[in-house]
Short mmCIF file of C-alpha atoms and ligand atoms in Angstrom, two decimals:
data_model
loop_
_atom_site.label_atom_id
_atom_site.label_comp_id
_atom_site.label_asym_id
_atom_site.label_seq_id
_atom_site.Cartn_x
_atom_site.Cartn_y
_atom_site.Cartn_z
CA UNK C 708 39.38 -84.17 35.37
CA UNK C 709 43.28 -84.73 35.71
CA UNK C 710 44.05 -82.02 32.96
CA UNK C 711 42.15 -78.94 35.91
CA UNK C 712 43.99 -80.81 38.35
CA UNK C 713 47.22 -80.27 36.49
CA UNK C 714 47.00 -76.67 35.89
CA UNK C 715 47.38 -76.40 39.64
CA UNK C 716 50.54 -78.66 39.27
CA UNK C 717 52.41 -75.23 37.87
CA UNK C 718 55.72 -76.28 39.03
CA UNK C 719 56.24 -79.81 38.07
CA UNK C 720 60.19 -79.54 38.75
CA UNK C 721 59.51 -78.33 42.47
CA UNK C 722 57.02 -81.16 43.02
CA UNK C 723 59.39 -83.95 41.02
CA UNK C 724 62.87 -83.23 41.69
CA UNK C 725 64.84 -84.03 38.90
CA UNK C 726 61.81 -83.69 36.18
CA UNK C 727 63.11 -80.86 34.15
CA UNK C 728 59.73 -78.98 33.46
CA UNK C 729 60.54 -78.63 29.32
CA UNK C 730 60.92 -82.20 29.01
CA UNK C 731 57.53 -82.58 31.32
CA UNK C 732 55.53 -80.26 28.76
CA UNK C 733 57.07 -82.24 26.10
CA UNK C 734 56.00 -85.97 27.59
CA UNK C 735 52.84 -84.76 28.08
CA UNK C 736 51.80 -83.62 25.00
CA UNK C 737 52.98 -86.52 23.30
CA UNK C 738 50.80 -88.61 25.74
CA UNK C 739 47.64 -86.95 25.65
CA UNK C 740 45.79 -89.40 23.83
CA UNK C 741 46.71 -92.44 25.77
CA UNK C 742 44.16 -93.92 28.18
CA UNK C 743 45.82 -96.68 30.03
CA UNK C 744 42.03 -97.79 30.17
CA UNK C 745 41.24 -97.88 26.86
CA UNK C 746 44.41 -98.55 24.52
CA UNK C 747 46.24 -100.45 26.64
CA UNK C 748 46.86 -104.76 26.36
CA UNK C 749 45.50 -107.22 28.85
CA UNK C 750 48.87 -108.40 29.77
CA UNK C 751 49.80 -111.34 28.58
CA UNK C 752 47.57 -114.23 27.63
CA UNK C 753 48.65 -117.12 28.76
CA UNK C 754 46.03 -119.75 28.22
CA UNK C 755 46.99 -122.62 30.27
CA UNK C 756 44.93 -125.87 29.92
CA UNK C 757 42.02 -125.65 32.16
CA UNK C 758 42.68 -127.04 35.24
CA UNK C 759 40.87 -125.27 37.91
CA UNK C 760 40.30 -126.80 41.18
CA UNK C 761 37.22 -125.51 41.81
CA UNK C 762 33.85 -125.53 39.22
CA UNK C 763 33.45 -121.66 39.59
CA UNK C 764 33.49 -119.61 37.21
CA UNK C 765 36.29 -117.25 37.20
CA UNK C 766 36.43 -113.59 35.07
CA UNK C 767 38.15 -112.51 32.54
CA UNK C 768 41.69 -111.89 34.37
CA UNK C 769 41.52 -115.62 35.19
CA UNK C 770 44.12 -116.10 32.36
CA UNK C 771 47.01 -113.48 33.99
CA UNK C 772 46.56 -115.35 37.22
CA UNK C 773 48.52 -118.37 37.24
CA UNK C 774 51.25 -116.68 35.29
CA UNK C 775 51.53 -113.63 37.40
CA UNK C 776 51.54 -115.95 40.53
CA UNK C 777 54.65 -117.97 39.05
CA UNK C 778 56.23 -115.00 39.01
CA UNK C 779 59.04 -114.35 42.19
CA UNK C 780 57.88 -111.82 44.45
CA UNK C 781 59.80 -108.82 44.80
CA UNK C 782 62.31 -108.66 47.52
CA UNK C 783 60.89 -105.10 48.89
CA UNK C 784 63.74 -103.13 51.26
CA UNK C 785 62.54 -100.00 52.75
CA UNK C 786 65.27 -97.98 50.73
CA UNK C 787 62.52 -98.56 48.28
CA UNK C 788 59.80 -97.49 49.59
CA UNK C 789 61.53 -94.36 51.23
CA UNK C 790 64.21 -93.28 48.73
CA UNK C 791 62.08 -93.25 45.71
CA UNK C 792 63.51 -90.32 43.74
CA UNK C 793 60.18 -89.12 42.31
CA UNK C 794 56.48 -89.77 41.83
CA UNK C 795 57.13 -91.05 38.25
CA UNK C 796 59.35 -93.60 39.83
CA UNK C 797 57.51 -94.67 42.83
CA UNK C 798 54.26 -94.89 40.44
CA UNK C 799 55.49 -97.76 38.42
CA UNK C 800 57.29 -99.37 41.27
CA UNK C 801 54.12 -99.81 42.86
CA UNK C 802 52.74 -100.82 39.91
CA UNK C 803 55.79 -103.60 39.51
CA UNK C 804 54.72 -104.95 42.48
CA UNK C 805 51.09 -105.00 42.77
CA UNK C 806 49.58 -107.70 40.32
CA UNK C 807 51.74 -110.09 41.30
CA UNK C 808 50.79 -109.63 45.04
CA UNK C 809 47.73 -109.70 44.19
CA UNK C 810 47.48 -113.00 41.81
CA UNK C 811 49.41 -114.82 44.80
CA UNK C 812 46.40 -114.25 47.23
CA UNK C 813 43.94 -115.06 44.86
CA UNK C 814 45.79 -118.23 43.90
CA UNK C 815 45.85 -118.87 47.58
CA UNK C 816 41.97 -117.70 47.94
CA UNK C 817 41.63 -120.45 45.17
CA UNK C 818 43.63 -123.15 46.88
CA UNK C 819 41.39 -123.35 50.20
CA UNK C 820 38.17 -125.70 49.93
CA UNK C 821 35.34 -125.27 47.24
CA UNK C 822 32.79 -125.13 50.04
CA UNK C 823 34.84 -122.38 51.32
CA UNK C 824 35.16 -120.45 48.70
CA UNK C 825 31.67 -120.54 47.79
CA UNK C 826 30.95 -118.63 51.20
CA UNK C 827 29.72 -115.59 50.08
CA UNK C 828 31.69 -113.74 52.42
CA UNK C 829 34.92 -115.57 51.55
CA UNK C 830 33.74 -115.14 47.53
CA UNK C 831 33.03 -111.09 48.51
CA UNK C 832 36.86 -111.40 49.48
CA UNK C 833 37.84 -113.10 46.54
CA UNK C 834 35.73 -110.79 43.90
CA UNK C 835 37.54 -107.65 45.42
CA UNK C 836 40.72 -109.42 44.34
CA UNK C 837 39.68 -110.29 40.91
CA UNK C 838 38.43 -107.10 40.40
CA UNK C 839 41.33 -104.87 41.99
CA UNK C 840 43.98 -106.87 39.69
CA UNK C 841 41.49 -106.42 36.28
CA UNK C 842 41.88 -102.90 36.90
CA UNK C 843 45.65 -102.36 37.02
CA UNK C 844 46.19 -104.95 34.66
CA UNK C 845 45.33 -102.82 31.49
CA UNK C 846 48.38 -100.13 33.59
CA UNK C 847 50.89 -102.99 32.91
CA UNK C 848 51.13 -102.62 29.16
CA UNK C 849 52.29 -99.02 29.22
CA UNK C 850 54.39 -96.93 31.57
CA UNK C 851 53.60 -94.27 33.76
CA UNK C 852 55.23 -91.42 31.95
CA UNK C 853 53.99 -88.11 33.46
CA UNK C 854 52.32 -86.26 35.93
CA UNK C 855 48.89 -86.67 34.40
CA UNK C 856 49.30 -90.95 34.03
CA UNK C 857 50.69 -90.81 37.80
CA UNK C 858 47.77 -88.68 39.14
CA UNK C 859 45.06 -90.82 37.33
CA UNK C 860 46.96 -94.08 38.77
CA UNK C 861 47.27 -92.95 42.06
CA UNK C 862 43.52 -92.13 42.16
CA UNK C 863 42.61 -95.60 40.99
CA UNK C 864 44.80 -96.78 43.97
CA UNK C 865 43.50 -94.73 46.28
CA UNK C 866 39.79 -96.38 45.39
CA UNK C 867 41.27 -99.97 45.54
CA UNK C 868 42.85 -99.43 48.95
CA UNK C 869 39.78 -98.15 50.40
CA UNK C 870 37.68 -101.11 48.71
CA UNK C 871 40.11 -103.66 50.72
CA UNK C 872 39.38 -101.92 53.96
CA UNK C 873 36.51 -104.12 55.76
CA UNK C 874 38.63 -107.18 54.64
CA UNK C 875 39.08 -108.45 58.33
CA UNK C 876 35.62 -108.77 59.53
CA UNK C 877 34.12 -110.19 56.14
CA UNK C 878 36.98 -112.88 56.30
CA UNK C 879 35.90 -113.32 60.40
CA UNK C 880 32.62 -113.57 59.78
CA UNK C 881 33.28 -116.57 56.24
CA UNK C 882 35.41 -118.72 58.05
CA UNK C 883 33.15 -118.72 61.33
CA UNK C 884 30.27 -119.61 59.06
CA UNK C 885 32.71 -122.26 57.48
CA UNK C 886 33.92 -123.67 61.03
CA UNK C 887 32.36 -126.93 59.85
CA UNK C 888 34.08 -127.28 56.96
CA UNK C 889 37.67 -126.30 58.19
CA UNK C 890 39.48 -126.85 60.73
CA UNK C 891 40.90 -123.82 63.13
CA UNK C 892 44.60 -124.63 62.29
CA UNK C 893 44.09 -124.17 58.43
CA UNK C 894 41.81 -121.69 58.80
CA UNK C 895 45.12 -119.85 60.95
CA UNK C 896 47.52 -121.05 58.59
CA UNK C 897 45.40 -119.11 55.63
CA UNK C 898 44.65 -116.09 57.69
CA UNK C 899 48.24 -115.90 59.04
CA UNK C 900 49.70 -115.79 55.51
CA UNK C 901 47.09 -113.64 53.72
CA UNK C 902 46.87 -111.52 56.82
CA UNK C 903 50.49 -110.61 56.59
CA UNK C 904 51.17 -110.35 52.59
CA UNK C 905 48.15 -108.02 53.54
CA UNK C 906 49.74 -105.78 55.83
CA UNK C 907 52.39 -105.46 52.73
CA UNK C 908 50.71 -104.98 49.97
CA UNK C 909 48.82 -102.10 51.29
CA UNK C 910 52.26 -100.55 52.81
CA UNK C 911 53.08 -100.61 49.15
CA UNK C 912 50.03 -98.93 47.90
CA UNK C 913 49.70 -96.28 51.02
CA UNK C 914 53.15 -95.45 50.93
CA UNK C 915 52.94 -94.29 47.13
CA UNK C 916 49.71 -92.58 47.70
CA UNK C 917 51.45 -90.44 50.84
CA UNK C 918 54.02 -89.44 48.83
CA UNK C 919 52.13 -88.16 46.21
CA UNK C 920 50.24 -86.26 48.46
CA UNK C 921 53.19 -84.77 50.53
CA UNK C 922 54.31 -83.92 46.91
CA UNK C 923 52.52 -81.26 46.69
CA UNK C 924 50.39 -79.07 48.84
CA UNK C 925 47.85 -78.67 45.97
CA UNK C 926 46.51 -82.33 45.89
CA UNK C 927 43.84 -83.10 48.17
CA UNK C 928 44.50 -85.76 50.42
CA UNK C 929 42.37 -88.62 50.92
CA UNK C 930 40.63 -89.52 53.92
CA UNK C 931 43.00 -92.30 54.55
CA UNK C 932 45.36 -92.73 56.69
CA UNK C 933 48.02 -91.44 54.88
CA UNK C 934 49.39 -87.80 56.96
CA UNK C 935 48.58 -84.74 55.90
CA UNK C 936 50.33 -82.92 52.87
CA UNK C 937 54.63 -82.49 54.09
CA UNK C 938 53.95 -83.37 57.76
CA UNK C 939 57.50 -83.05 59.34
CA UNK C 940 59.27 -85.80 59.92
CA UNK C 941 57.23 -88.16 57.54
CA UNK C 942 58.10 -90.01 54.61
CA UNK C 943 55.73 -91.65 53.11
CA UNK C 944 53.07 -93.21 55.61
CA UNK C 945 56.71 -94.08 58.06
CA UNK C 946 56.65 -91.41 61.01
CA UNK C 947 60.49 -90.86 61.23
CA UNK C 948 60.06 -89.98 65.20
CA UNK C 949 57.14 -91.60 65.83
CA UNK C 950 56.93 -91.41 70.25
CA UNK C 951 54.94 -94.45 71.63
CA UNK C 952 54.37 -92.50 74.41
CA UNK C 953 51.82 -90.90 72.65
CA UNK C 954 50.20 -93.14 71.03
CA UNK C 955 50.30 -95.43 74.28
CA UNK C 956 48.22 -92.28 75.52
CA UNK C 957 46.06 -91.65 72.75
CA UNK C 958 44.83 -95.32 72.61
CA UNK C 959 44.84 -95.34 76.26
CA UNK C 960 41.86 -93.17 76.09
CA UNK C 961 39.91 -94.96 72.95
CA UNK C 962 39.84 -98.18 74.49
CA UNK C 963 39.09 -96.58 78.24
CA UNK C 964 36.07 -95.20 76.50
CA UNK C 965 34.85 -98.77 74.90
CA UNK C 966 35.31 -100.22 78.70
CA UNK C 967 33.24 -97.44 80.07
CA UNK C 968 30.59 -98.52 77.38
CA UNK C 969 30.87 -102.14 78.05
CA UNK C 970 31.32 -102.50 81.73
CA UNK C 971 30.88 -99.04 83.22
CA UNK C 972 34.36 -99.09 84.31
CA UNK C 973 37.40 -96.87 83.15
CA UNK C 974 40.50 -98.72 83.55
CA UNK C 975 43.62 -96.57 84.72
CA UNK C 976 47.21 -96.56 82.63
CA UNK C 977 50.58 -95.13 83.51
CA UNK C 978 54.09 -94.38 81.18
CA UNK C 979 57.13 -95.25 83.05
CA UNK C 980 60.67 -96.14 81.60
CA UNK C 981 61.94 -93.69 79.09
CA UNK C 982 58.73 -91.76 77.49
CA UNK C 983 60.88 -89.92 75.46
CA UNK C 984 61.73 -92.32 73.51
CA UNK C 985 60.88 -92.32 69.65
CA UNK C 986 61.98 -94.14 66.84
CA UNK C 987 61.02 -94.65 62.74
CA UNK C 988 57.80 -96.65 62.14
CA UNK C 989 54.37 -97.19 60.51
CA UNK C 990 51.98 -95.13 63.20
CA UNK C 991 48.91 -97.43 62.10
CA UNK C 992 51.17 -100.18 62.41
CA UNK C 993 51.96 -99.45 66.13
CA UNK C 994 48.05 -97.84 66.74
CA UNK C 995 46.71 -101.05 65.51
CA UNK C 996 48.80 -103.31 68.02
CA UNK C 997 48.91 -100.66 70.93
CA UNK C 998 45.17 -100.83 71.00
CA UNK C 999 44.80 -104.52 70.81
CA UNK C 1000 47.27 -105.36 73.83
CA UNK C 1001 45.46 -102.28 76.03
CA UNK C 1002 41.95 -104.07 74.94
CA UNK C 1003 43.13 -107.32 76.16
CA UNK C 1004 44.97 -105.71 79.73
CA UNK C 1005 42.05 -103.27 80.29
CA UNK C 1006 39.30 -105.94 79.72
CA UNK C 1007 41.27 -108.50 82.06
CA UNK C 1008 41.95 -105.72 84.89
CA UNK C 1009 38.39 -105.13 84.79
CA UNK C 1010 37.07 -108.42 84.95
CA UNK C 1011 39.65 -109.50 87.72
CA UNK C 1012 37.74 -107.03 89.69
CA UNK C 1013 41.23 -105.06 89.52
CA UNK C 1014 40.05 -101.72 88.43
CA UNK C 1015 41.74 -100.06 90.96
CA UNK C 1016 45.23 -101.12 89.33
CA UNK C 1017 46.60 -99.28 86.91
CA UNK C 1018 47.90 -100.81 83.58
CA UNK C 1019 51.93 -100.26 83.76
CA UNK C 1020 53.14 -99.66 80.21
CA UNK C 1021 57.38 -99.54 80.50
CA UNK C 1022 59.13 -98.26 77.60
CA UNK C 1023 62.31 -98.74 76.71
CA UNK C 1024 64.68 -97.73 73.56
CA UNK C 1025 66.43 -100.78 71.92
CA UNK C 1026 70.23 -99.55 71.71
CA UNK C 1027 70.56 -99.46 67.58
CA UNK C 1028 73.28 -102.68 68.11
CA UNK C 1029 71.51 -104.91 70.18
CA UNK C 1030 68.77 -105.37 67.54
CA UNK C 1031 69.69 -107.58 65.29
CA UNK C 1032 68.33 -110.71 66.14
CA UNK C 1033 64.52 -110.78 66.17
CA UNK C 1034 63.14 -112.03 68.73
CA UNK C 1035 60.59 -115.20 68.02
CA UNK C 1036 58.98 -116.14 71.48
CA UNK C 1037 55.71 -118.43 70.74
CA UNK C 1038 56.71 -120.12 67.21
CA UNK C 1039 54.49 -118.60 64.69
CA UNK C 1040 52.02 -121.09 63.09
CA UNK C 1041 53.84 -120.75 60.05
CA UNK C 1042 57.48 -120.68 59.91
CA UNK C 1043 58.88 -116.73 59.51
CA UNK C 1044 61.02 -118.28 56.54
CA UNK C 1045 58.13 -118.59 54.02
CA UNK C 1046 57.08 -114.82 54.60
CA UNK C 1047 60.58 -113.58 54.53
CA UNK C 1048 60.45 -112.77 50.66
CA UNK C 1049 56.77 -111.27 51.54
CA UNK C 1050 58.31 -108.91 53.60
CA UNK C 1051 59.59 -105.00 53.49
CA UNK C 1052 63.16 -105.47 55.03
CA UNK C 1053 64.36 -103.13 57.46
CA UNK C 1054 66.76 -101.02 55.49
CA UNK C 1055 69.78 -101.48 58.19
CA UNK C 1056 70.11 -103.82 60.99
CA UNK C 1057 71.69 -101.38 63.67
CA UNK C 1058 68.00 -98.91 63.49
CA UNK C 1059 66.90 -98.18 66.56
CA UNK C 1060 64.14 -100.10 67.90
CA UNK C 1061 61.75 -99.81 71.13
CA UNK C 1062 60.46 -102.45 73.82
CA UNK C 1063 57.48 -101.85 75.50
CA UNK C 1064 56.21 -103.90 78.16
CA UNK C 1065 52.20 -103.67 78.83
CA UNK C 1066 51.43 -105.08 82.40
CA UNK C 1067 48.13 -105.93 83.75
CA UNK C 1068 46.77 -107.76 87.18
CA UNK C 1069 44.29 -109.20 84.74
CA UNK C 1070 44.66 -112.36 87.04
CA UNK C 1071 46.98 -114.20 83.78
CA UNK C 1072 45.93 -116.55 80.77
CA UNK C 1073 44.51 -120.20 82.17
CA UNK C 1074 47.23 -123.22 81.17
CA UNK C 1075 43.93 -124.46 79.34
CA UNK C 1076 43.42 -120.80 77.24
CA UNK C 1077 47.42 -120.51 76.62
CA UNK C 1078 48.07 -122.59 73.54
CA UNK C 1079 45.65 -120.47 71.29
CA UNK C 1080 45.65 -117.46 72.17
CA UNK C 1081 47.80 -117.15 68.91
CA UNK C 1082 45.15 -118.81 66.56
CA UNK C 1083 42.80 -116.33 64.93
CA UNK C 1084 38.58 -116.69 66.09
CA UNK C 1085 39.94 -117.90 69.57
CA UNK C 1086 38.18 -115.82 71.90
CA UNK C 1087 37.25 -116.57 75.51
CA UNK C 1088 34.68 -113.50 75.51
CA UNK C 1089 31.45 -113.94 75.16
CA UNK C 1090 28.29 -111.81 75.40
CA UNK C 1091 26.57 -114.62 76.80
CA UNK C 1092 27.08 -115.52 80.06
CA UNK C 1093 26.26 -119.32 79.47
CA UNK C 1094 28.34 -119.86 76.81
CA UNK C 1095 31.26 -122.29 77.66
CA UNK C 1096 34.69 -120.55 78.00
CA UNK C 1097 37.47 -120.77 76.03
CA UNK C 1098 35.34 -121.55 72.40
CA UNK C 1099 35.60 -120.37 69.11
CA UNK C 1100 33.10 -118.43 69.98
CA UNK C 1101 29.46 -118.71 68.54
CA UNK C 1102 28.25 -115.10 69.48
CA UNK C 1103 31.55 -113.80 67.87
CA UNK C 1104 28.71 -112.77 65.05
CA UNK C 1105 27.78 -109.93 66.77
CA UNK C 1106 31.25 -108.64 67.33
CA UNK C 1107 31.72 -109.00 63.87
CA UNK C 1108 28.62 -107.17 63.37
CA UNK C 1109 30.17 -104.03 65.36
CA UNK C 1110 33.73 -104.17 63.92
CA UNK C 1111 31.63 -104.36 60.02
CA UNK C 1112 30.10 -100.99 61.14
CA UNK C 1113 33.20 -99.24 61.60
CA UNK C 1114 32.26 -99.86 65.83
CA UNK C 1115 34.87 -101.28 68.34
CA UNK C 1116 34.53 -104.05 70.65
CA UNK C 1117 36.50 -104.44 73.58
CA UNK C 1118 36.91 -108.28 72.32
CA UNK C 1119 35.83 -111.12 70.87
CA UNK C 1120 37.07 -111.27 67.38
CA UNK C 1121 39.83 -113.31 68.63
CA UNK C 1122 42.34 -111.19 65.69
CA UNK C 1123 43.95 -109.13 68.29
CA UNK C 1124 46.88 -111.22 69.40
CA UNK C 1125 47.88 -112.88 66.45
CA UNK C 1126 47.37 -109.98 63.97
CA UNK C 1127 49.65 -107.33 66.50
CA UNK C 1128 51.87 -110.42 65.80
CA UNK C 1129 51.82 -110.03 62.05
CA UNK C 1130 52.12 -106.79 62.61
CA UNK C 1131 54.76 -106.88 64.90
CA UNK C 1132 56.91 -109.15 62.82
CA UNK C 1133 56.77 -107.72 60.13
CA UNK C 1134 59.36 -105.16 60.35
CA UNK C 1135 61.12 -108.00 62.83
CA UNK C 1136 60.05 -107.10 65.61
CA UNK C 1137 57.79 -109.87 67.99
CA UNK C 1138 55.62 -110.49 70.53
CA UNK C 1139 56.26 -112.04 74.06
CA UNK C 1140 53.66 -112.75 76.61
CA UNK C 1141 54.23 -113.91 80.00
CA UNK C 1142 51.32 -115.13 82.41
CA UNK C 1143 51.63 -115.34 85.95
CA UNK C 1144 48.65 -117.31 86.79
CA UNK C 1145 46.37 -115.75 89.22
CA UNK C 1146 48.15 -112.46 89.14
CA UNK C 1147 48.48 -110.97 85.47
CA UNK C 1148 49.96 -110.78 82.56
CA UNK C 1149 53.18 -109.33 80.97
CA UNK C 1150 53.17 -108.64 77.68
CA UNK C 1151 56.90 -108.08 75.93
CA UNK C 1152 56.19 -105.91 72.56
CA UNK C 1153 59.53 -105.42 70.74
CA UNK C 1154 59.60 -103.26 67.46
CA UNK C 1155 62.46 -102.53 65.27
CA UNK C 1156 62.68 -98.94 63.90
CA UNK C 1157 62.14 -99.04 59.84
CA UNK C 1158 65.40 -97.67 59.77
CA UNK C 1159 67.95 -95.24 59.00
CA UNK C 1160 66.15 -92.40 57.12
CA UNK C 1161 68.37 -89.88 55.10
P1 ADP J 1576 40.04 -111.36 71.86
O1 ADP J 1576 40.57 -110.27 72.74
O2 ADP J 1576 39.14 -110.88 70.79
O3 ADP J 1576 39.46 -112.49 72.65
P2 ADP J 1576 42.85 -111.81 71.37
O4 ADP J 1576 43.58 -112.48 70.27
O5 ADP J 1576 43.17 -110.38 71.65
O6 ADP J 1576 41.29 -111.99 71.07
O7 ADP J 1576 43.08 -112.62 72.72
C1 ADP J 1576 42.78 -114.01 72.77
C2 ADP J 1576 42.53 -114.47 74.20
O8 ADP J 1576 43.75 -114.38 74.95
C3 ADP J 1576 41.56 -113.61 74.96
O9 ADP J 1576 40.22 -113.99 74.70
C4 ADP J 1576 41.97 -113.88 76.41
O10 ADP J 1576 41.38 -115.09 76.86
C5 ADP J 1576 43.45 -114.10 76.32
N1 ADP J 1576 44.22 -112.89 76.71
C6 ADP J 1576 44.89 -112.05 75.91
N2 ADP J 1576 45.49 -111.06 76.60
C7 ADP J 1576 45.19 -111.28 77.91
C8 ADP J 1576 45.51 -110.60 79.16
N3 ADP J 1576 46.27 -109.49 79.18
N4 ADP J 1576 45.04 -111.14 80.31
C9 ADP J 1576 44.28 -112.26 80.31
N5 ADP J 1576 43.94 -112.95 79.16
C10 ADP J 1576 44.38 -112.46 77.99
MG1 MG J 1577 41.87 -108.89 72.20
#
């Protein structure tokens, strides 16, 4: 239980600058008996008349919901999530910020059609939210006050990170079933929004749960993806010299071995511009977009008939000034403006940032395919050679199937433009592409370094 795993925690002060190991001894004997589980209140009751859209019936933590989601949402800045002075601190930060995250997406889970919600895969969705904010509501009522609380919280984290992880292909998989009942714009305008308060909230979660781990070489990391235990040059879950060279070349590889799978082909890449370059980012951030934009150039090349010609990634490092303005190329289907207060600023506007162009001689994007390529469930891939181009795609099912089983598909989801977007964006960077019909496709992928790191 937490009490072994302290005994290993024999130097409090080294792992918690600051905490003055008397006055750590002394907290925690005075706190022994308290089990944020047991003793503490369910928040605060506010029993509103009941006026629920829908006729389901809701749990328990119904009551905090509306409440919580009047409440502002934090204004995160990554001095935040970097500069936290100590585990204590960072422990109830997180825990500042999480309900209230949480009670907005459910409110907004709520807000979309009954016959929607009832999906079970929508409802699976929307259980998982009920259920991760009824348990860290009863951590509200108290505060995090030692080592022991912060270890037993972060371990409760840890389990409701890794219970949101599947969240994309469930949600794929409910509103494809729902395609009747919604249309694809709403369905984008939902998934763009949830999507990105998504990417967010778990950047709040992870980032407490890597430093806790880098805290101390005697926890056992999780099999997240949070870095192993004080790996240089990371705070947090933010790789301070992250190179996209590398990870250009390490995702180069992955998604050379799906298109040997898929078509028997392996599609060539090359690095040219400044390789060196690195900057401060999110790794699974830039992993998760790297490999979507080398899906969509590799599948292309190959089914151009161009696998004789190489990808051409060019990178090149944003001088820190010239970054200030993001760039926003194809309007997002939801204006930036609303997700501002959603989002973890970048902590100064003169941090280095990165461009990195991804060309293909995929033969270009069709005038008829261009206008939704940024709407999530487009796909023109199908498995099925008789299926009509260019559909929301009926055989997307068994993609879904493979990206539920932890599999990759080279594409068909239809996610992987408009969530590298999200992604993208969210640190204010964007995404550009550029079609030259009948030739290929040039794909502009700006990022803005997460800043300054002292
Ligand atoms: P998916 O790859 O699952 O279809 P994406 O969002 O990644 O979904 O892409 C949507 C569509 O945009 C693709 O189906 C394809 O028609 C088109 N597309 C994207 N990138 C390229 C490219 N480099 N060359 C040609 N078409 C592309
Ligand atoms: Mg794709």
């Amino acid at each position: 239980g937490p009490t072994a795993r302290l005994i290993r925690l024999s130097t409090p002060s080294r792992i918690v600058p600051g905490l003055v190991k008397g006055r750590y001894l002394a907290r925690r004997a005075s706190s022994t008996s308290q089990n944020p589980n047991k003793e503490a209140p369910v928040a605060h009751h506010h029993r509103p008349p009941s006026h629920h859209h829908h006729h389901v019936t809701y749990s328990e933590t119904d009551d905090a919901v509306p409440w919580l989601a009047k409440q502002p949402l934090h204004r995160l800045s990554l001095a935040d999530l970097v500069n936290a002075e100590a585990l204590l601190s960072s422990a109830r930060f997180t825990l500042s910020l999480l309900p209230i995250r949480l009670a907005h997406r459910i409110q907004a889970l709520r807000n979309l059609p009954y016959i929607v919600v009832s999906n079970p895969n929508i409802r699976k969705i929307y259980n998982n939210y009920q259920h991760s904010l009824s348990t860290l509501l009863p951590w509200q009522g108290r505060t995090i006050s030692n080592l022991e609380d912060e270890i037993r919280f972060t371990e409760v984290l840890a389990e409701l990170v890794q219970t949101h992880t599947d969240t994309i292909p469930i949600l794929a998989r409910g509103f494809l079933e729902c395609r009747k009942y919604i249309s694809p714009g709403e369905v984008t305008r939902f998934l763009d929004q949830h999507l990105r308060a998504r990417i967010g909230t778990r950047l709040v979660a992870e980032q407490h749960i890597a430093l806790h781990y880098s805290s101390s070489p005697h926890f056992d990391p999780p099999s997240s993806p949070t870095p192993c235990p004080e790996t240089p040059g990371y705070i947090g879950v933010i790789d301070t010299a992250l190179r996209p060279a590398s990870t250009v070349d390490s995702c180069g590889s992955f998604v050379a071995d799906i298109c040997e799978l898929n078509y028997g082909v392996r599609p060539e890449w090359f690095i040219n511009g400044s390789p060196e370059t690195t900057f401060a980012f999110v790794p699974t951030h830039l992993e998760y977009i790297i490999t979507e934009l080398l899906k969509n150039a590799f599948r292309a090349t190959v089914e151009n008939g161009q696998s004789k010609s190489p990808v051409e990634i060019t990178i090149a490092p944003e001088p820190p000034s010239s970054v200030t303005t993001p760039i926003t190329l194809s309007p997002p289907s939801v204006s930036l403006g609303a997700f501002n207060k959603d989002h973890i600023q970048p902590l100064d506007d003169n941090a280095p940032g990165v461009t990195i162009r991804i060309r293909d001689r995929g033969g270009g994007i069709g005038p008829e395919v261009l206008p939704h390529i940024w709407s999530y469930s487009f796909t023109t891939f199908s498995e099925n050679e008789d299926d009509p181009p260019g559909a929301w795609s009926d055989d997307a099912l068994s993609v879904i199937s493979a990206a539920s089983s932890g599999g990759s598909s080279i594409a068909g989801l239809g996610y992987g433009l408009p969530l590298s977007r999200a992604y993208a964006e969210y640190f204010g960077g964007g995404i550009k592409v550029q079609s030259l019909h009948g030739w290929g496709t040039d794909v502009y992928l700006r990022l803005k370094g997460v800043g300054r790191i002292e």
